[in-house]
Amino acid sequence: MNSKHMHTASKHNRNAFVPGPDAPMIDVSIDGIELKVQQGTSILDAARQVGVRIPTLCHHDDLCTSGVCRVCVVEVEGARTLQASCATPVMQSVTVKTNTPKVRSARRHIIDLLLAEHYGDCNTCKRNNNCELQSLAAEYGVDFYRFGHPTEPKYVIDRSSPSIVRDMNKCVLCRRCVRACDELQGVGCLTVASRSSRAHVATFASKPLANVVCINCGQCINHCPTGALTELDQTDEVWTMIEDPTKHVVIQTAPSPRAGMGECFGLEPGTPVTQQLNTALKRVGFDAVFDTNHTADLTIIEEGTELILRLYKALVEKDESVKLPQFTSCSPGWVKYMEHFHTNRLDHLSSAKSPQQMFGSLLKTYYAEKKGVDPADMVVVALMPCTAKKFECNRPEMNSSGFKDVDYGLTTRELAGMIKESGIDLPKLPEAPFDAPFGEASGAGAIFGATGGVMEAALRSVIEMVTGKQVEDFYDHANILPVRGIEGARLAEIPITEVGPVPDLIKHLVPNWDWLKGATLKVGVVHGTANAQRVMEDIEAGGPFSECHFIEFMACPGGCLGGGGQPIPTSPEIRAKRSQAIYQIDADYAVRKSHENPMVLQLYQEFLTDGPCGHISHHHLHTHYQARGKFIK
């Protein structure tokens, strides 16, 4: 079985000045350091090449150049005024000075002016000690408010969203949130309203965030330099539940937070702390700690079976009503994006719930019965990388257990705060396993956190179930590299040259695989909803993605590991290190395929007894969607 693959990169470039491959080399002098750079390189990037640090505020490596804050100003020989280094390309030989009295004075005055309109107390701000404005003020010796300081708030804090809190009193008008929402996500929920001293970041018609087209992804939070945007903090509510002796409080943890949590405790990005985190959560007071990878594996079985049924109906039964390609449904930001922007394609979404929601339903039914706990007294908490998970667990249809399936979704940042509040030094803790019955799962569930991970996990199982052979016979160490990568959208083709017997688990659904022999499975992988929009346009136009059978969509850059609830800061380099950690975790698992997870097989024997996509699993593990549209009332 050979595979073909091709990549399509995002149209978005993070820098307005991207040197072409044939751009000439230009001589540059920066603070007396001589170097050569390609024509079109920004002064900021040129300085970074030789280790000269220029402070920035509006600049972010994920986003296009803006140049609005002017904190990065430098002296350029021959220029009449100071130049913004992030927005000034090197077009000819130039001499730059980054540390003159004129430059330092200008930067300090800019910071003072920003503080003159920045209301709030750093001690009570969620971004205290992780705020770029606060750091710049300390770096440039701000010891009093030279131009005054607001004593009363100008804006009412918007707490309407189940995921995101907006406090525009702390906004510095860097526009990073506006650009992240537009460039990375293609949503355009935020904009700059009015001009001059009246300029401010606003939603459509200044409506509450809950009442506009927002997918709750939290990329605005990850890219905000201050405390103007934060997640809705639910830790006090969780503490109340933990301290209530009548409650049985359990927590499920996803792989991406486990790959990022160490950053909150000073560890290098990509340092996994899974086993230490288990110990910490027990010390915090949770009654049981479970691995979300189990229901990631369950998602693969349910979603994969749904795909097989769609293909069988389309190819064998010639049912023209079948909707292909099938889209993944485990990213709640992506699902809500579809509900707003592509209501005509909602039936392309898999009906399978996300792993978070599947787990909630199982915990309040299967686990509650085994444990002898009244589900009314059970509290299910989910540690997730994603602010959209807060919205997802509050969807009214997520109650198949007879109760709210997941009570609280906590971000990586929130749970790190709870651990610190408990006086726990996470990196120094001993390791501990997950609790039974949902202990160690599979490596396939772990790679859900990286873009392409859901597709790779699905292919590992589909290839083995269809061919009857080990996936290692086709891909070294079961690593399906054609679906891995960082491109915004990519395609892969998997020819099915041989077939085997139908596994017992789904034998009641399809009689044989003869109808797949000689076929080519076409799949796609997309991350970031701005890229998703381009793929949806390609599908509408009958382009290459319209020929796919299955497409993985993730709302956030890099997949879940770049989610809106992950540690701040974020960057392509940080996300790459988290991805490496996730794939290493996968490689270390004894079981690396979802269909070989013993607990998943036990669930089908004891609880989901009519098999994948059966009546019982449809009740507990599947859902439906709501056409929300783009029009605001």
C-alpha positions as a printed Julia matrix, in Angstrom:
633×3 Matrix{Float64}:
   0.0     0.0    0.0
   1.65    3.18  -1.18
   0.42    6.67  -0.45
   0.41    9.86  -2.44
   0.28   13.18  -0.69
   0.28   16.84  -1.56
   0.25   19.96   0.54
  -1.54   23.24   0.09
  -0.19   26.06   2.21
  -2.23   28.84   3.77
  -2.37   32.05   1.75
  -1.59   33.96   4.93
   2.02   35.02   5.55
   2.85   36.27   9.0
   5.05   39.07   7.7
   4.1    41.68   5.14
   7.68   41.53   3.78
   8.53   38.0    2.77
  11.77   37.81   0.8
  11.52   35.81  -2.38
  13.95   32.97  -3.06
  15.81   35.09  -5.6
  15.94   38.29  -3.51
  19.43   39.82  -3.48
  21.49   39.97  -0.3
  21.79   43.42   1.28
  24.5    44.74   3.63
  23.09   45.9    6.97
  24.73   47.39  10.07
  22.81   47.02  13.32
  24.43   48.62  16.37
  27.79   48.18  14.67
  27.19   44.53  13.83
  27.6    43.84  10.12
  25.43   41.24   8.39
  23.79   40.39   5.1
  20.05   39.78   4.77
  17.73   39.1    1.88
  16.11   42.19   0.42
  12.69   42.64   1.98
  13.64   41.29   5.41
  12.26   43.51   8.15
  14.7    45.35  10.4
  13.18   43.49  13.35
  13.93   40.08  11.8
  17.41   41.23  10.76
  18.15   42.27  14.34
  16.95   38.94  15.66
  19.4    37.15  13.37
  22.33   38.69  15.25
  20.81   38.51  18.73
  19.79   42.15  19.04
  16.53   42.36  20.94
  14.04   45.03  19.9
  10.93   45.23  22.11
   7.53   44.77  20.46
   3.88   44.9   21.48
   1.68   44.78  18.39
   3.95   42.33  16.59
   3.31   38.57  16.82
   5.02   35.84  14.83
   1.64   34.28  13.94
   0.24   37.49  12.45
   0.77   39.89   9.59
   2.76   43.04  10.24
   0.77   45.91  11.71
   3.23   48.5   13.05
   0.64   50.34  15.13
   2.2    50.41  18.61
   5.59   51.92  17.64
   7.31   50.32  20.63
   9.84   48.78  18.24
  11.11   52.11  16.85
  14.76   52.4   15.81
  17.01   55.01  14.23
  17.68   54.44  10.55
  20.5    56.48   9.04
  19.07   59.01   6.58
  15.48   58.73   7.84
  13.85   61.91   9.16
  11.99   60.14  11.97
  12.27   56.95  14.0
  11.07   53.88  12.11
   8.97   50.95  13.29
  11.39   48.05  12.85
   8.65   45.43  12.4
   7.18   47.33   9.44
  10.33   48.62   7.78
  11.86   46.31   5.14
  15.53   46.35   4.24
  15.53   47.4    0.59
  19.05   48.83   0.33
  22.22   49.0    2.39
  21.32   50.59   5.71
  22.71   51.48   9.13
  20.41   50.96  12.11
  20.77   51.95  15.76
  18.46   50.34  18.29
  19.73   51.7   21.6
  20.32   55.44  21.37
  18.98   57.98  23.94
  16.44   59.14  21.35
  15.17   55.59  20.81
  14.99   54.75  24.53
  13.19   58.0   25.31
  10.65   57.44  22.54
   9.93   53.88  23.69
   9.5    55.0   27.28
   7.09   57.77  26.3
   5.08   55.32  24.19
   4.81   52.95  27.15
   3.84   55.84  29.43
   1.11   56.88  26.99
  -0.24   53.34  26.85
  -0.36   53.19  30.65
  -2.16   56.55  30.71
  -5.19   54.83  29.18
  -4.78   51.43  30.86
  -7.19   51.02  33.77
  -6.73   48.25  36.29
  -4.66   46.84  39.12
  -1.9    44.43  38.11
  -2.24   42.52  41.39
  -5.81   41.46  40.55
  -5.26   40.89  36.84
  -5.2    37.32  35.49
  -2.17   38.21  33.37
  -0.12   39.49  36.32
   3.52   38.44  35.78
   2.64   37.3   32.25
   1.7    40.64  30.7
   3.76   42.16  27.9
   2.82   45.73  28.87
   3.79   45.09  32.48
   7.12   43.61  31.36
   7.86   46.56  29.08
   7.04   49.02  31.87
   9.53   47.25  34.16
  12.14   47.01  31.4
  11.98   50.72  30.65
  11.98   51.83  34.27
   8.46   53.18  34.54
   8.23   54.21  38.21
   5.21   56.56  38.1
   2.43   57.51  35.71
   3.94   60.44  33.82
   0.77   61.19  31.9
  -1.73   60.16  34.57
  -3.69   56.95  35.04
  -7.43   56.18  34.82
  -9.11   55.83  38.21
 -12.49   54.73  36.88
 -13.31   52.09  34.25
 -14.43   53.34  30.86
 -16.03   50.1   29.67
 -18.31   47.53  31.26
 -16.66   44.09  31.43
 -18.35   41.66  29.03
 -18.9    38.33  30.78
 -21.75   37.2   28.51
 -19.77   34.45  26.75
 -19.48   30.98  28.3
 -15.83   30.97  27.22
 -14.28   34.43  27.0
 -14.23   37.58  29.17
 -13.55   40.96  27.49
 -12.25   43.85  29.61
 -11.57   46.67  27.18
 -10.29   48.88  30.0
  -7.04   46.91  29.69
  -6.87   47.06  25.88
  -3.81   48.76  24.31
  -5.24   48.77  20.76
  -2.47   46.56  19.42
  -5.13   44.88  17.25
  -3.62   41.44  17.75
  -7.02   40.02  18.71
  -8.61   41.57  15.62
  -5.91   40.14  13.38
  -5.97   36.69  15.01
  -9.75   36.47  14.59
  -9.5    37.57  10.96
  -6.19   36.19   9.66
  -5.92   32.91  11.6
  -9.59   32.12  12.07
 -11.44   33.93   9.27
 -14.28   34.82  11.65
 -13.99   38.6   11.92
 -15.84   38.79  15.24
 -13.77   41.78  16.4
 -12.95   45.1   14.75
 -11.65   48.55  15.63
 -14.54   50.99  15.94
 -14.33   54.81  15.78
 -11.14   56.8   15.31
  -8.54   58.81  17.2
  -9.11   58.99  20.97
 -12.47   57.24  20.55
 -10.99   54.15  18.85
 -11.69   50.84  20.59
 -11.97   47.15  19.8
 -15.62   46.2   19.44
 -17.97   43.47  18.31
 -20.69   43.99  15.7
 -22.87   46.9   16.88
 -21.05   46.64  20.24
 -23.21   43.67  21.18
 -22.21   41.24  23.95
 -19.82   38.56  22.78
 -22.43   35.86  23.37
 -24.73   37.52  20.84
 -22.37   37.8   17.87
 -20.69   35.35  15.51
 -17.94   34.03  17.77
 -16.7    30.42  17.66
 -15.25   30.62  21.22
 -11.86   29.37  20.0
  -9.89   31.73  22.26
  -7.21   32.65  19.72
  -7.9    36.28  20.65
  -6.88   35.41  24.23
  -3.69   33.61  23.17
  -2.59   36.6   21.11
  -3.6    39.38  23.52
  -0.54   40.94  25.22
  -2.5    42.09  28.31
  -5.46   41.03  30.43
  -8.04   42.54  28.09
  -9.09   39.04  26.99
  -9.16   36.04  29.3
 -11.03   32.77  29.64
 -14.1    32.61  31.87
 -12.52   31.38  35.09
 -14.53   28.57  36.73
 -11.95   27.46  39.29
 -13.9    28.83  42.27
 -16.9    26.72  41.24
 -14.7    23.63  40.91
 -13.12   24.29  44.32
 -16.63   24.46  45.8
 -17.45   21.05  44.31
 -14.17   19.5   45.53
 -14.78   20.78  49.05
 -18.34   19.39  49.13
 -18.16   15.94  50.82
 -21.4    14.84  49.13
 -19.88   15.2   45.64
 -17.81   12.64  43.74
 -15.57   14.89  41.62
 -13.65   13.3   38.75
 -11.46   14.85  36.09
 -10.49   13.73  32.6
  -7.3    15.17  31.08
  -6.59   15.59  27.36
  -3.14   15.06  25.82
  -2.52   18.67  24.71
  -2.73   20.21  28.2
  -0.42   17.48  29.44
   2.11   18.49  26.76
   1.76   22.19  27.66
   1.22   22.24  31.43
   4.93   22.22  32.22
   5.3    25.66  30.62
   3.18   27.11  33.45
   5.82   25.83  35.88
   8.94   27.07  34.08
   9.65   23.96  32.02
  10.61   24.07  28.38
   7.74   23.81  25.87
   7.14   20.2   24.93
   8.07   18.78  28.34
   5.33   16.22  29.11
   4.19   16.02  32.74
   1.37   13.49  32.45
   2.21   11.26  35.4
   3.2    14.12  37.7
  -0.08   15.83  36.8
  -2.0    12.75  37.95
  -0.33   13.06  41.35
  -1.05   16.8   41.51
  -4.74   16.37  40.7
  -5.18   13.81  43.48
  -3.48   16.19  45.91
  -5.72   19.02  44.74
  -8.66   16.87  45.79
 -10.13   15.12  42.76
 -11.57   11.71  43.59
 -10.44   10.1   40.33
  -8.25   11.08  37.38
  -8.97    9.6   33.94
  -7.35    9.73  30.5
  -9.43   11.37  27.74
  -7.46    9.26  25.26
  -9.95    6.46  25.97
 -12.81    8.34  24.39
 -10.5     9.63  21.67
 -10.09    5.95  20.81
 -13.84    5.51  21.06
 -14.29    8.5   18.73
 -12.1     6.8   16.14
 -14.24    3.64  16.26
 -17.54    5.53  16.05
 -16.43    8.11  13.49
 -14.6     5.48  11.43
 -17.64    3.21  11.42
 -19.82    6.13  10.38
 -17.46    6.78   7.46
 -17.56    3.1    6.42
 -21.37    3.18   6.48
 -21.44    6.34   4.37
 -19.03    4.84   1.85
 -20.98    1.57   1.7
 -24.25    3.39   1.07
 -22.64    5.62  -1.58
 -20.54    3.0   -3.4
 -22.57   -0.18  -3.01
 -26.16    0.9   -2.42
 -25.75    3.92  -4.75
 -27.54    6.15  -2.26
 -27.17    9.66  -3.7
 -28.3    11.29  -0.46
 -25.08   10.29   1.33
 -22.95   13.34   2.16
 -19.24   13.09   1.38
 -16.66   14.08   2.34
 -17.33   13.34   5.98
 -15.94   16.03   8.31
 -14.54   15.39  11.78
 -16.53   16.8   14.69
 -14.21   16.71  17.71
 -13.2    20.4   17.56
 -16.04   22.49  19.07
 -14.71   25.71  17.57
 -14.81   24.12  14.12
 -18.33   22.77  14.72
 -19.61   26.21  15.73
 -17.83   27.72  12.72
 -19.81   25.34  10.52
 -23.03   26.21  12.33
 -22.47   29.89  11.56
 -20.81   29.91   8.14
 -21.73   26.68   6.33
 -25.2    25.65   7.44
 -25.75   23.94   4.08
 -22.95   21.45   4.91
 -23.86   20.5    8.48
 -24.81   16.97   7.4
 -21.22   16.45   6.29
 -20.16   16.62   9.96
 -19.79   13.31  11.72
 -22.5    12.92  14.33
 -19.9    11.59  16.81
 -19.46   13.73  19.9
 -16.03   14.98  20.89
 -13.97   12.79  23.27
 -14.75   15.24  26.1
 -18.49   14.8   25.74
 -18.37   11.06  25.13
 -16.44   10.67  28.37
 -18.94   12.77  30.32
 -21.82   10.56  29.23
 -19.94    7.34  30.02
 -18.81    8.58  33.43
 -22.36    9.42  34.53
 -23.73    6.1   33.27
 -21.29    3.2   32.9
 -18.76    4.37  35.5
 -21.39    5.64  37.97
 -23.09    2.24  37.97
 -19.82    0.35  38.41
 -18.71    2.7   41.19
 -22.09    2.77  42.88
 -22.28    6.56  42.7
 -25.48    8.48  42.11
 -24.81   10.47  38.89
 -26.72   13.35  40.45
 -23.85   13.59  42.97
 -21.1    13.23  40.38
 -19.21   16.24  39.04
 -17.27   15.74  35.81
 -14.45   18.2   35.1
 -12.52   18.21  31.82
  -8.98   19.56  31.48
  -8.85   20.82  27.92
  -6.61   23.03  25.74
  -9.63   24.85  24.39
 -11.93   27.66  25.57
 -14.57   26.41  23.12
 -14.88   23.3   25.3
 -16.6    25.52  27.88
 -19.24   26.39  25.29
 -19.49   22.76  24.19
 -20.21   21.32  27.63
 -22.99   23.9   28.04
 -24.75   22.95  24.81
 -28.28   21.95  25.89
 -28.21   18.7   23.9
 -25.17   17.39  25.81
 -27.19   15.54  28.45
 -27.55   11.99  27.15
 -26.7    10.65  30.61
 -29.85   12.29  31.95
 -27.7    14.99  33.51
 -25.3    17.61  32.21
 -22.65   15.24  30.85
 -19.62   17.48  31.56
 -20.05   20.03  34.31
 -16.93   22.15  33.88
 -14.31   22.6   31.18
 -11.06   23.99  32.56
  -8.22   25.33  30.44
  -4.6    24.44  31.0
  -4.06   27.9   32.5
  -6.95   27.56  34.96
  -5.84   24.18  36.28
  -2.24   25.38  36.57
  -3.57   28.14  38.83
  -5.38   25.59  41.02
  -2.21   23.52  41.36
  -0.16   26.59  42.31
  -2.86   27.69  44.77
  -2.48   24.28  46.44
   1.23   24.94  46.99
   2.25   22.14  44.64
   5.49   22.28  42.64
   4.42   20.11  39.71
   7.83   19.21  38.2
   9.05   17.81  41.54
   6.13   15.44  42.08
   6.41   11.65  41.85
   4.63    9.94  38.97
   1.26    8.21  39.3
  -0.92    6.27  36.84
  -4.46    7.12  35.77
  -7.26    5.58  37.78
  -9.19    2.44  36.83
 -11.21    1.61  34.86
 -10.0     4.32  32.45
  -6.26    3.92  32.9
  -3.72    3.8   30.09
  -5.3     4.13  26.65
  -3.58    4.18  23.23
  -1.04    6.35  21.49
  -3.6     6.97  18.76
  -5.68    8.88  21.29
  -2.66   10.94  22.31
  -1.95   12.29  18.82
  -5.45   13.8   18.64
  -3.74   16.92  20.0
  -1.7    17.61  16.86
  -3.01   18.61  13.45
  -3.31   15.42  11.41
  -3.48   13.31  14.56
  -7.16   12.4   14.29
  -6.66   11.39  10.66
  -3.58    9.32  11.47
  -5.36    7.58  14.35
  -8.31    6.82  12.07
  -6.09    5.49   9.29
  -4.17    3.19  11.65
  -7.44    1.49  12.54
  -9.09    1.61   9.1
  -6.05    0.15   7.34
  -5.87   -2.78   9.75
  -9.62   -3.39   9.83
  -9.9    -3.38   6.02
  -6.71   -5.21   5.03
  -6.44   -7.6    7.96
  -2.75   -6.74   8.15
  -0.68   -4.67  10.55
  -0.38   -1.01   9.64
   3.36   -1.42  10.24
   3.41   -3.52   7.06
   2.69   -0.33   5.15
   4.13    2.46   7.35
   7.26    2.18   9.5
   6.37    2.05  13.19
   2.72    2.88  12.29
   3.76    6.49  11.65
   1.58    7.68   8.75
   3.74   10.62   7.74
   1.69   11.83   4.71
  -0.94   13.31   7.05
   1.57   15.0    9.35
   2.86   18.51   8.8
   2.29   22.19   9.51
   0.77   23.31   6.2
  -2.61   24.94   6.66
  -4.32   22.36   4.45
  -3.02   19.13   2.94
  -4.24   16.13   0.97
  -3.22   12.48   1.01
  -4.25    9.41  -0.97
  -4.24    5.87   0.44
  -4.68    3.17  -2.25
  -6.45    0.04  -0.97
  -4.77   -2.74  -2.94
  -5.84   -5.66  -0.78
  -8.62   -6.5    1.67
  -9.16   -8.99   4.48
 -12.08  -10.26   6.55
 -14.47   -7.85   8.25
 -13.7    -7.63  12.0
 -16.29   -9.1   14.36
 -16.94   -5.66  15.89
 -18.6    -4.35  12.71
 -19.45   -7.57  10.86
 -23.16   -6.88  11.34
 -22.84   -3.63   9.35
 -21.0    -4.67   6.16
 -20.76   -8.2    4.68
 -17.26   -7.89   3.19
 -14.62   -5.45   1.93
 -14.66   -6.51  -1.74
 -16.29   -3.21  -2.68
 -13.22   -1.31  -1.38
 -10.57   -3.37  -3.15
  -8.77   -1.24  -5.72
 -10.28    1.98  -4.37
  -8.21    4.97  -3.28
  -9.12    6.6    0.01
  -8.7    10.36  -0.32
  -8.3    12.35   2.88
  -7.61   15.93   3.9
  -6.21   17.66   6.97
  -6.91   21.32   7.82
  -6.11   23.49  10.85
  -7.16   27.07  11.56
 -10.63   28.08  10.41
  -9.28   30.64   7.94
  -7.72   27.68   6.14
 -10.97   25.78   6.63
 -12.83   28.54   4.82
 -10.53   28.19   1.82
 -11.06   24.42   1.82
 -14.84   24.87   2.01
 -14.65   27.25  -0.97
 -12.59   24.62  -2.81
 -15.26   21.99  -2.08
 -18.03   24.29  -3.29
 -16.06   24.91  -6.49
 -15.5    21.19  -7.11
 -11.77   21.39  -6.37
  -9.41   18.67  -5.06
 -10.89   18.66  -1.54
 -14.35   17.92  -2.94
 -12.99   14.52  -4.03
 -12.03   13.58  -0.46
 -13.88   10.95   1.48
 -12.81   12.17   4.92
 -11.38   15.51   6.12
 -10.0    16.37   9.54
 -10.71   19.96  10.58
  -9.25   21.62  13.68
 -10.21   25.18  14.61
  -6.88   26.26  16.08
  -3.4    26.68  14.53
  -1.46   23.47  14.95
  -4.54   21.66  16.25
  -5.52   21.31  19.91
  -1.97   21.88  21.11
  -2.38   25.48  19.9
  -5.79   25.83  21.54
  -7.09   29.01  23.13
  -6.7    27.63  26.65
  -3.04   26.67  26.37
  -0.15   28.48  28.12
   0.74   31.96  26.89
   2.83   32.83  24.9
   2.23   30.84  21.75
   4.3    30.74  18.58
   5.03   28.35  15.7
   8.16   27.18  17.52
   6.33   26.51  20.79
   3.57   24.6   19.03
   6.18   22.52  17.17
   7.76   21.49  20.48
   4.39   20.53  21.94
   3.74   18.47  18.82
   7.05   16.64  19.2
   6.1    15.81  22.79
   2.74   14.39  21.72
   4.28   12.17  19.04
   6.92   10.96  21.51
   4.15   10.09  23.99
   2.46    8.11  21.22
   5.67    6.26  20.44
   6.06    5.27  24.11
   2.59    3.68  24.42
   2.35   -0.11  24.45
  -0.92    0.13  22.48
  -0.9     2.57  19.57
  -4.15    1.78  17.76
  -7.63    2.74  18.9
  -9.26   -0.59  18.02
  -6.76   -2.42  20.24
  -7.58   -0.4   23.38
  -8.8    -3.11  25.82
 -11.12   -0.7   27.67
 -12.83    0.33  24.44
 -13.44   -3.31  23.54
 -14.76   -3.93  27.06
 -17.2    -1.02  26.7
 -18.66   -2.59  23.55
 -19.01   -5.92  25.36
 -20.56   -4.58  28.58
 -22.33   -1.33  27.76
 -22.48   -0.4   24.07
 -23.68   -3.9   23.31
 -25.15   -3.31  19.85
 -21.76   -2.17  18.58
 -20.37    0.95  16.92
 -23.04    3.31  15.57
 -25.7     1.14  17.2
 -28.75    2.47  19.03
 -27.02    2.6   22.43
 -23.9     4.34  21.12
 -26.02    6.77  19.14
 -27.81    7.74  22.33
 -24.64    8.24  24.39
 -21.9     9.05  21.87
 -23.57   10.94  19.02
 -25.25   14.33  18.71
 -26.83   16.82  16.31
 -26.05   20.38  15.23
 -27.81   23.73  15.05
 -27.9    26.03  12.01
 -27.05   29.38  13.59
 -26.21   31.44  10.51
 -24.4    34.77  10.32
 -27.26   37.19  10.93
 -27.38   38.83  14.34
 -30.72   39.76  15.86
